[in-house]
Amino acid sequence: VIGDIFIKRLELIGRLSDEDRAALRELNGYTRDVQRGEDVLKVGERPTEAVAVLSGLLQRYTISPHGNRQIHSFYLPTDTPCLETLHIDFMDNSLSAAAPSRVVFVPHADLYRVMDRNPKVLALIWRETLVQAAVFREWLMRNSQKLAHAQMAHFFCEMMTRAKAARVAQGDTCDLPITQEDLGDALGMTTVHVNRTLMILRSGGMVEFKGGKLTILDWDRLVETAEFDPAYLHLRA
Amino acid sequence: MPRYFFDIDDGERFTRDDHGLECAGPEAMREAAIGVLPNIARDELPDGDRHDFTVKVRDEGGRYLFQATLSLVAEWLPGEREPRALERLE
């Protein structure tokens, strides 16, 4: 059921009633498979549908005037990127597939109707976009205030915390199907710097990142290195 | 595109690159090598007064083709006056 994915995401950050869940299950939509690098929503576009991730990994990015790419966030299965398009006219950034993904599209009109009749859904969708803003603030702080190894450790802590919350982790391993180049574009680091920083974290016995998989070897040391506090993710306890 | 490997030594830690980076050519490789040094320096300072950061680049055949070193030299001064300040005193 298309609406289940919205229920899953919203229940990670708040509570829904039986009526809310029933209303979300009525949502209509369709799924589409996208290839790595393919845009789901392009900068300048005027979206009429909301997006959710069924499988794979999406990323939000902008390209600088010099042609460099800044990745602003990654979206795991159950994430609902770009809900702000419900209230913003056009895309000021792009959403694309970081890996082969299956994406759900739901017409904005359907969501407006559910939001009109179910105030709790309206509030949680609002909350979801606010949580995303909190994540952007954390990324800004991480990229500008932390040294490379702490920055990368922080990123890994976030992705693992989110994967576990979304129940897409397998123990201390989760899919993170991105390249070292992608990682550099997210952290604002050159590929050579990414490579060395990864080696430092790996040789420190903290983390393994290989073949599109992230494995945490020593969570406590990784958290300490990152000075990671998951509060900004606002996950429901 | 040729793949190059960037081994980095910051005086305390040596990291051997086993991943590599595809570069359009030697000039792009040189830029990538030099570009990483200030980043490494930022990570590893601020301990000590002398610090050399070196990157050595291998090709896929294991031949070293390029090397760059960034050196930090820091020292305390005894407190002599700036020449312009001396002029103002006279």
Short mmCIF file of C-alpha atoms in Angstrom, two decimals:
data_model
loop_
_atom_site.label_atom_id
_atom_site.label_comp_id
_atom_site.label_asym_id
_atom_site.label_seq_id
_atom_site.Cartn_x
_atom_site.Cartn_y
_atom_site.Cartn_z
CA VAL A 1 0.00 0.00 0.00
CA ILE A 2 1.39 3.35 -1.13
CA GLY A 3 0.34 5.19 2.04
CA ASP A 4 2.19 2.76 4.33
CA ILE A 5 5.50 4.41 3.60
CA PHE A 6 4.18 7.79 4.78
CA ILE A 7 2.77 6.12 7.90
CA LYS A 8 6.17 4.54 8.62
CA ARG A 9 8.06 7.79 8.25
CA LEU A 10 5.60 9.94 10.20
CA GLU A 11 5.45 7.40 13.03
CA LEU A 12 9.23 7.66 13.42
CA ILE A 13 8.78 11.27 14.52
CA GLY A 14 5.29 11.27 16.07
CA ARG A 15 2.03 9.47 16.76
CA LEU A 16 -0.88 8.84 14.42
CA SER A 17 -4.41 7.72 15.35
CA ASP A 18 -6.19 4.77 13.70
CA GLU A 19 -8.20 7.30 11.66
CA ASP A 20 -5.01 9.04 10.51
CA ARG A 21 -3.49 5.75 9.41
CA ALA A 22 -6.69 4.77 7.60
CA ALA A 23 -6.72 8.09 5.75
CA LEU A 24 -3.06 7.73 4.72
CA ARG A 25 -3.73 4.20 3.45
CA GLU A 26 -6.24 5.67 1.01
CA LEU A 27 -3.49 7.64 -0.74
CA ASN A 28 -3.13 6.87 -4.42
CA GLY A 29 0.12 6.91 -6.25
CA TYR A 30 2.54 4.91 -8.28
CA THR A 31 6.13 3.70 -8.09
CA ARG A 32 8.96 4.26 -10.51
CA ASP A 33 12.46 2.77 -10.72
CA VAL A 34 15.29 5.25 -11.15
CA GLN A 35 18.90 4.61 -12.07
CA ARG A 36 21.97 5.98 -10.31
CA GLY A 37 22.42 9.62 -11.30
CA GLU A 38 18.89 10.01 -12.64
CA ASP A 39 17.00 13.08 -11.39
CA VAL A 40 13.72 12.48 -9.59
CA LEU A 41 12.99 16.21 -9.19
CA LYS A 42 15.04 18.79 -11.12
CA VAL A 43 15.97 22.28 -10.03
CA GLY A 44 13.41 24.72 -11.44
CA GLU A 45 10.72 22.06 -11.75
CA ARG A 46 7.23 22.62 -10.29
CA PRO A 47 6.41 19.34 -8.56
CA THR A 48 2.78 18.22 -8.28
CA GLU A 49 3.60 15.00 -6.45
CA ALA A 50 5.23 14.10 -3.15
CA VAL A 51 8.05 11.58 -3.12
CA ALA A 52 9.00 8.71 -0.80
CA VAL A 53 11.83 6.18 -0.99
CA LEU A 54 10.85 2.51 -1.16
CA SER A 55 14.33 1.12 -1.79
CA GLY A 56 17.77 2.41 -2.71
CA LEU A 57 19.13 5.82 -1.81
CA LEU A 58 18.25 9.34 -2.98
CA GLN A 59 20.26 12.52 -2.59
CA ARG A 60 19.49 16.20 -2.67
CA TYR A 61 22.11 18.41 -4.31
CA THR A 62 22.97 21.69 -5.98
CA ILE A 63 25.69 22.41 -8.53
CA SER A 64 27.89 25.44 -7.87
CA PRO A 65 28.58 27.98 -10.65
CA HIS A 66 32.02 26.33 -10.98
CA GLY A 67 30.44 22.96 -11.60
CA ASN A 68 31.09 21.47 -8.18
CA ARG A 69 28.33 19.47 -6.59
CA GLN A 70 27.21 19.89 -2.99
CA ILE A 71 25.10 17.03 -1.67
CA HIS A 72 22.79 18.34 1.07
CA SER A 73 21.34 15.07 2.31
CA PHE A 74 20.75 11.41 1.59
CA TYR A 75 17.38 9.66 1.84
CA LEU A 76 17.02 6.06 2.96
CA PRO A 77 14.06 3.75 2.41
CA THR A 78 10.95 5.15 4.22
CA ASP A 79 12.28 8.71 3.95
CA THR A 80 10.00 11.33 2.42
CA PRO A 81 12.27 13.95 0.84
CA CYS A 82 10.97 17.26 -0.46
CA LEU A 83 7.62 17.41 1.36
CA GLU A 84 8.27 21.16 1.32
CA THR A 85 7.15 21.04 -2.33
CA LEU A 86 3.61 20.93 -0.90
CA HIS A 87 4.07 24.60 -0.06
CA ILE A 88 6.97 25.79 -2.22
CA ASP A 89 6.31 26.53 -5.90
CA PHE A 90 9.47 25.26 -7.55
CA MET A 91 12.56 23.19 -6.78
CA ASP A 92 15.57 25.31 -5.77
CA ASN A 93 17.72 22.17 -5.72
CA SER A 94 17.55 18.71 -7.27
CA LEU A 95 16.70 15.26 -5.98
CA SER A 96 18.37 12.33 -7.69
CA ALA A 97 19.14 8.66 -7.22
CA ALA A 98 22.50 7.99 -5.55
CA ALA A 99 21.92 4.30 -6.32
CA PRO A 100 19.30 2.34 -8.24
CA SER A 101 16.10 3.10 -6.32
CA ARG A 102 12.36 2.55 -6.28
CA VAL A 103 10.47 5.75 -5.61
CA VAL A 104 6.83 6.35 -4.66
CA PHE A 105 4.95 9.34 -6.08
CA VAL A 106 1.73 10.63 -4.50
CA PRO A 107 -0.23 13.56 -5.96
CA HIS A 108 -0.06 16.65 -3.78
CA ALA A 109 -3.85 16.94 -4.16
CA ASP A 110 -4.32 13.63 -2.31
CA LEU A 111 -2.08 14.71 0.52
CA TYR A 112 -3.80 18.13 0.78
CA ARG A 113 -7.11 16.30 1.21
CA VAL A 114 -5.76 14.05 3.98
CA MET A 115 -4.09 17.03 5.69
CA ASP A 116 -7.39 18.99 5.56
CA ARG A 117 -9.31 16.22 7.31
CA ASN A 118 -6.61 14.98 9.69
CA PRO A 119 -4.95 17.76 11.68
CA LYS A 120 -2.47 15.32 13.22
CA VAL A 121 -1.21 14.31 9.77
CA LEU A 122 -0.91 17.98 8.83
CA ALA A 123 1.10 18.64 12.02
CA LEU A 124 3.39 15.66 11.46
CA ILE A 125 4.09 16.59 7.84
CA TRP A 126 4.95 20.06 9.08
CA ARG A 127 7.13 18.48 11.76
CA GLU A 128 8.84 16.28 9.15
CA THR A 129 9.94 19.32 7.11
CA LEU A 130 11.15 21.00 10.33
CA VAL A 131 13.16 17.91 11.23
CA GLN A 132 14.77 18.05 7.80
CA ALA A 133 15.68 21.68 8.44
CA ALA A 134 17.29 20.58 11.72
CA VAL A 135 19.32 18.00 9.82
CA PHE A 136 20.49 20.66 7.35
CA ARG A 137 21.60 22.83 10.30
CA GLU A 138 23.57 19.91 11.71
CA TRP A 139 25.23 19.27 8.32
CA LEU A 140 26.20 22.95 8.11
CA MET A 141 27.76 22.80 11.58
CA ARG A 142 29.46 19.49 10.82
CA ASN A 143 30.92 20.62 7.49
CA SER A 144 32.17 23.97 8.73
CA GLN A 145 33.20 23.32 12.34
CA LYS A 146 34.60 19.80 12.50
CA LEU A 147 37.91 18.35 11.38
CA ALA A 148 37.80 15.77 8.61
CA HIS A 149 37.84 12.59 10.69
CA ALA A 150 35.19 13.95 13.09
CA GLN A 151 33.12 15.14 10.16
CA MET A 152 33.14 11.75 8.48
CA ALA A 153 32.54 9.93 11.77
CA HIS A 154 29.53 12.19 12.37
CA PHE A 155 28.13 11.41 8.94
CA PHE A 156 28.46 7.66 9.54
CA CYS A 157 26.82 7.99 12.97
CA GLU A 158 23.87 9.79 11.40
CA MET A 159 23.38 7.32 8.58
CA MET A 160 23.53 4.32 10.93
CA THR A 161 21.17 5.93 13.44
CA ARG A 162 18.65 6.68 10.70
CA ALA A 163 19.02 3.23 9.12
CA LYS A 164 18.38 1.57 12.47
CA ALA A 165 15.36 3.78 13.15
CA ALA A 166 13.93 2.95 9.71
CA ARG A 167 14.70 -0.74 10.34
CA VAL A 168 16.81 -1.06 7.21
CA ALA A 169 20.06 -1.89 9.05
CA GLN A 170 21.24 -5.45 9.49
CA GLY A 171 22.84 -5.40 12.92
CA ASP A 172 25.75 -2.97 12.76
CA THR A 173 25.78 -2.93 8.94
CA CYS A 174 23.65 -0.87 6.62
CA ASP A 175 23.53 -0.19 2.89
CA LEU A 176 25.25 3.04 1.95
CA PRO A 177 25.59 2.66 -1.82
CA ILE A 178 27.68 5.76 -2.50
CA THR A 179 31.19 6.27 -3.87
CA GLN A 180 34.07 8.08 -2.21
CA GLU A 181 33.39 10.92 -4.67
CA ASP A 182 29.78 11.17 -3.41
CA LEU A 183 31.03 11.14 0.16
CA GLY A 184 33.39 14.01 -0.70
CA ASP A 185 30.55 15.99 -2.28
CA ALA A 186 28.50 15.58 0.90
CA LEU A 187 31.31 16.46 3.29
CA GLY A 188 32.88 19.19 1.15
CA MET A 189 36.12 17.22 0.93
CA THR A 190 38.30 16.26 -2.04
CA THR A 191 38.35 12.59 -2.99
CA VAL A 192 41.98 12.20 -1.97
CA HIS A 193 41.16 13.67 1.45
CA VAL A 194 38.12 11.39 1.78
CA ASN A 195 40.28 8.37 1.03
CA ARG A 196 42.85 9.23 3.67
CA THR A 197 40.22 10.10 6.27
CA LEU A 198 38.45 6.79 5.66
CA MET A 199 41.73 4.96 6.16
CA ILE A 200 42.27 6.74 9.47
CA LEU A 201 38.80 5.74 10.74
CA ARG A 202 39.30 2.19 9.50
CA SER A 203 42.79 1.77 10.95
CA GLY A 204 41.41 3.15 14.22
CA GLY A 205 39.03 0.16 14.23
CA MET A 206 35.93 2.37 14.20
CA VAL A 207 34.24 1.73 10.90
CA GLU A 208 34.41 -0.12 7.60
CA PHE A 209 32.96 1.43 4.45
CA LYS A 210 33.36 -0.75 1.41
CA GLY A 211 31.33 -2.00 -1.53
CA GLY A 212 28.40 0.26 -0.72
CA LYS A 213 28.08 -1.03 2.83
CA LEU A 214 28.76 0.71 6.11
CA THR A 215 29.77 -1.40 9.10
CA ILE A 216 30.26 0.03 12.55
CA LEU A 217 33.13 -1.67 14.36
CA ASP A 218 33.26 0.47 17.52
CA TRP A 219 30.15 2.60 18.00
CA ASP A 220 31.29 4.26 21.24
CA ARG A 221 34.60 5.44 19.79
CA LEU A 222 32.90 6.58 16.60
CA VAL A 223 30.36 8.64 18.57
CA GLU A 224 33.11 10.10 20.71
CA THR A 225 35.22 11.01 17.67
CA ALA A 226 32.21 12.55 15.95
CA GLU A 227 30.85 14.24 19.09
CA PHE A 228 27.57 12.90 17.79
CA ASP A 229 24.30 13.65 19.56
CA PRO A 230 21.25 12.31 17.67
CA ALA A 231 18.89 14.86 19.26
CA TYR A 232 18.63 16.84 15.99
CA LEU A 233 17.02 13.82 14.27
CA HIS A 234 14.03 14.20 16.61
CA LEU A 235 13.27 10.50 16.48
CA ARG A 236 10.42 9.38 18.70
CA ALA A 237 11.76 7.56 21.72
CA MET B 1 41.46 7.91 -17.53
CA PRO B 2 44.57 6.82 -15.62
CA ARG B 3 44.19 6.00 -11.94
CA TYR B 4 46.67 7.43 -9.46
CA PHE B 5 47.32 6.52 -5.83
CA PHE B 6 48.09 9.18 -3.24
CA ASP B 7 50.21 8.08 -0.29
CA ILE B 8 50.29 10.64 2.47
CA ASP B 9 52.74 11.12 5.33
CA ASP B 10 52.10 13.78 7.94
CA GLY B 11 55.23 13.01 9.93
CA GLU B 12 53.30 10.90 12.41
CA ARG B 13 51.05 8.80 10.26
CA PHE B 14 51.50 7.24 6.84
CA THR B 15 48.42 6.29 4.85
CA ARG B 16 48.84 4.15 1.76
CA ASP B 17 46.11 4.78 -0.80
CA ASP B 18 44.53 1.51 -1.93
CA HIS B 19 41.55 3.14 -3.67
CA GLY B 20 43.07 5.68 -6.00
CA LEU B 21 41.57 8.46 -8.06
CA GLU B 22 41.00 8.70 -11.78
CA CYS B 23 42.54 11.89 -13.13
CA ALA B 24 42.29 13.36 -16.64
CA GLY B 25 46.10 13.45 -16.79
CA PRO B 26 49.32 14.34 -14.96
CA GLU B 27 48.28 17.98 -14.46
CA ALA B 28 44.98 17.00 -12.81
CA MET B 29 46.88 14.50 -10.65
CA ARG B 30 49.33 17.23 -9.61
CA GLU B 31 46.43 19.54 -8.67
CA ALA B 32 44.75 16.81 -6.62
CA ALA B 33 48.01 16.04 -4.81
CA ILE B 34 48.81 19.66 -3.96
CA GLY B 35 45.16 20.39 -3.13
CA VAL B 36 44.98 17.81 -0.37
CA LEU B 37 48.00 19.13 1.57
CA PRO B 38 46.33 22.21 3.16
CA ASN B 39 43.42 19.96 4.18
CA ILE B 40 45.73 17.48 5.87
CA ALA B 41 47.59 20.33 7.54
CA ARG B 42 44.31 21.67 8.94
CA ASP B 43 43.46 18.24 10.34
CA GLU B 44 46.81 17.58 11.97
CA LEU B 45 47.89 20.93 13.36
CA PRO B 46 48.20 22.56 15.90
CA ASP B 47 50.85 20.49 17.65
CA GLY B 48 54.54 21.23 17.34
CA ASP B 49 56.56 23.95 15.67
CA ARG B 50 57.74 21.93 12.69
CA HIS B 51 55.60 19.82 10.52
CA ASP B 52 56.08 18.39 7.05
CA PHE B 53 53.12 17.04 5.11
CA THR B 54 54.09 14.98 2.10
CA VAL B 55 52.06 13.35 -0.63
CA LYS B 56 53.65 10.87 -3.02
CA VAL B 57 51.72 9.75 -6.08
CA ARG B 58 51.96 6.30 -7.70
CA ASP B 59 50.54 5.14 -11.01
CA GLU B 60 48.80 1.82 -11.53
CA GLY B 61 52.15 0.18 -12.28
CA GLY B 62 53.42 1.18 -8.84
CA ARG B 63 55.84 3.81 -10.12
CA TYR B 64 56.18 7.01 -8.09
CA LEU B 65 55.59 9.97 -10.42
CA PHE B 66 55.10 13.02 -8.24
CA GLN B 67 55.76 14.31 -4.76
CA ALA B 68 54.81 17.50 -2.93
CA THR B 69 55.62 18.67 0.58
CA LEU B 70 53.97 21.40 2.61
CA SER B 71 56.05 22.58 5.55
CA LEU B 72 55.00 24.44 8.63
CA VAL B 73 57.68 26.32 10.56
CA ALA B 74 56.44 28.14 13.67
CA GLU B 75 58.62 30.09 16.12
CA TRP B 76 58.32 32.53 19.01
CA LEU B 77 60.08 35.88 18.50
CA PRO B 78 62.14 37.83 21.08
CA GLY B 79 60.01 40.97 20.68
CA GLU B 80 62.00 43.20 18.32
CA ARG B 81 60.12 46.16 16.95
CA GLU B 82 58.61 46.44 13.51
CA PRO B 83 60.88 48.79 11.40
CA ARG B 84 58.04 51.25 10.79
CA ALA B 85 57.36 51.45 14.52
CA LEU B 86 61.06 52.35 15.05
CA GLU B 87 60.75 55.22 12.53
CA ARG B 88 57.77 56.62 14.42
CA LEU B 89 59.75 56.58 17.67
CA GLU B 90 62.65 58.60 16.22
#
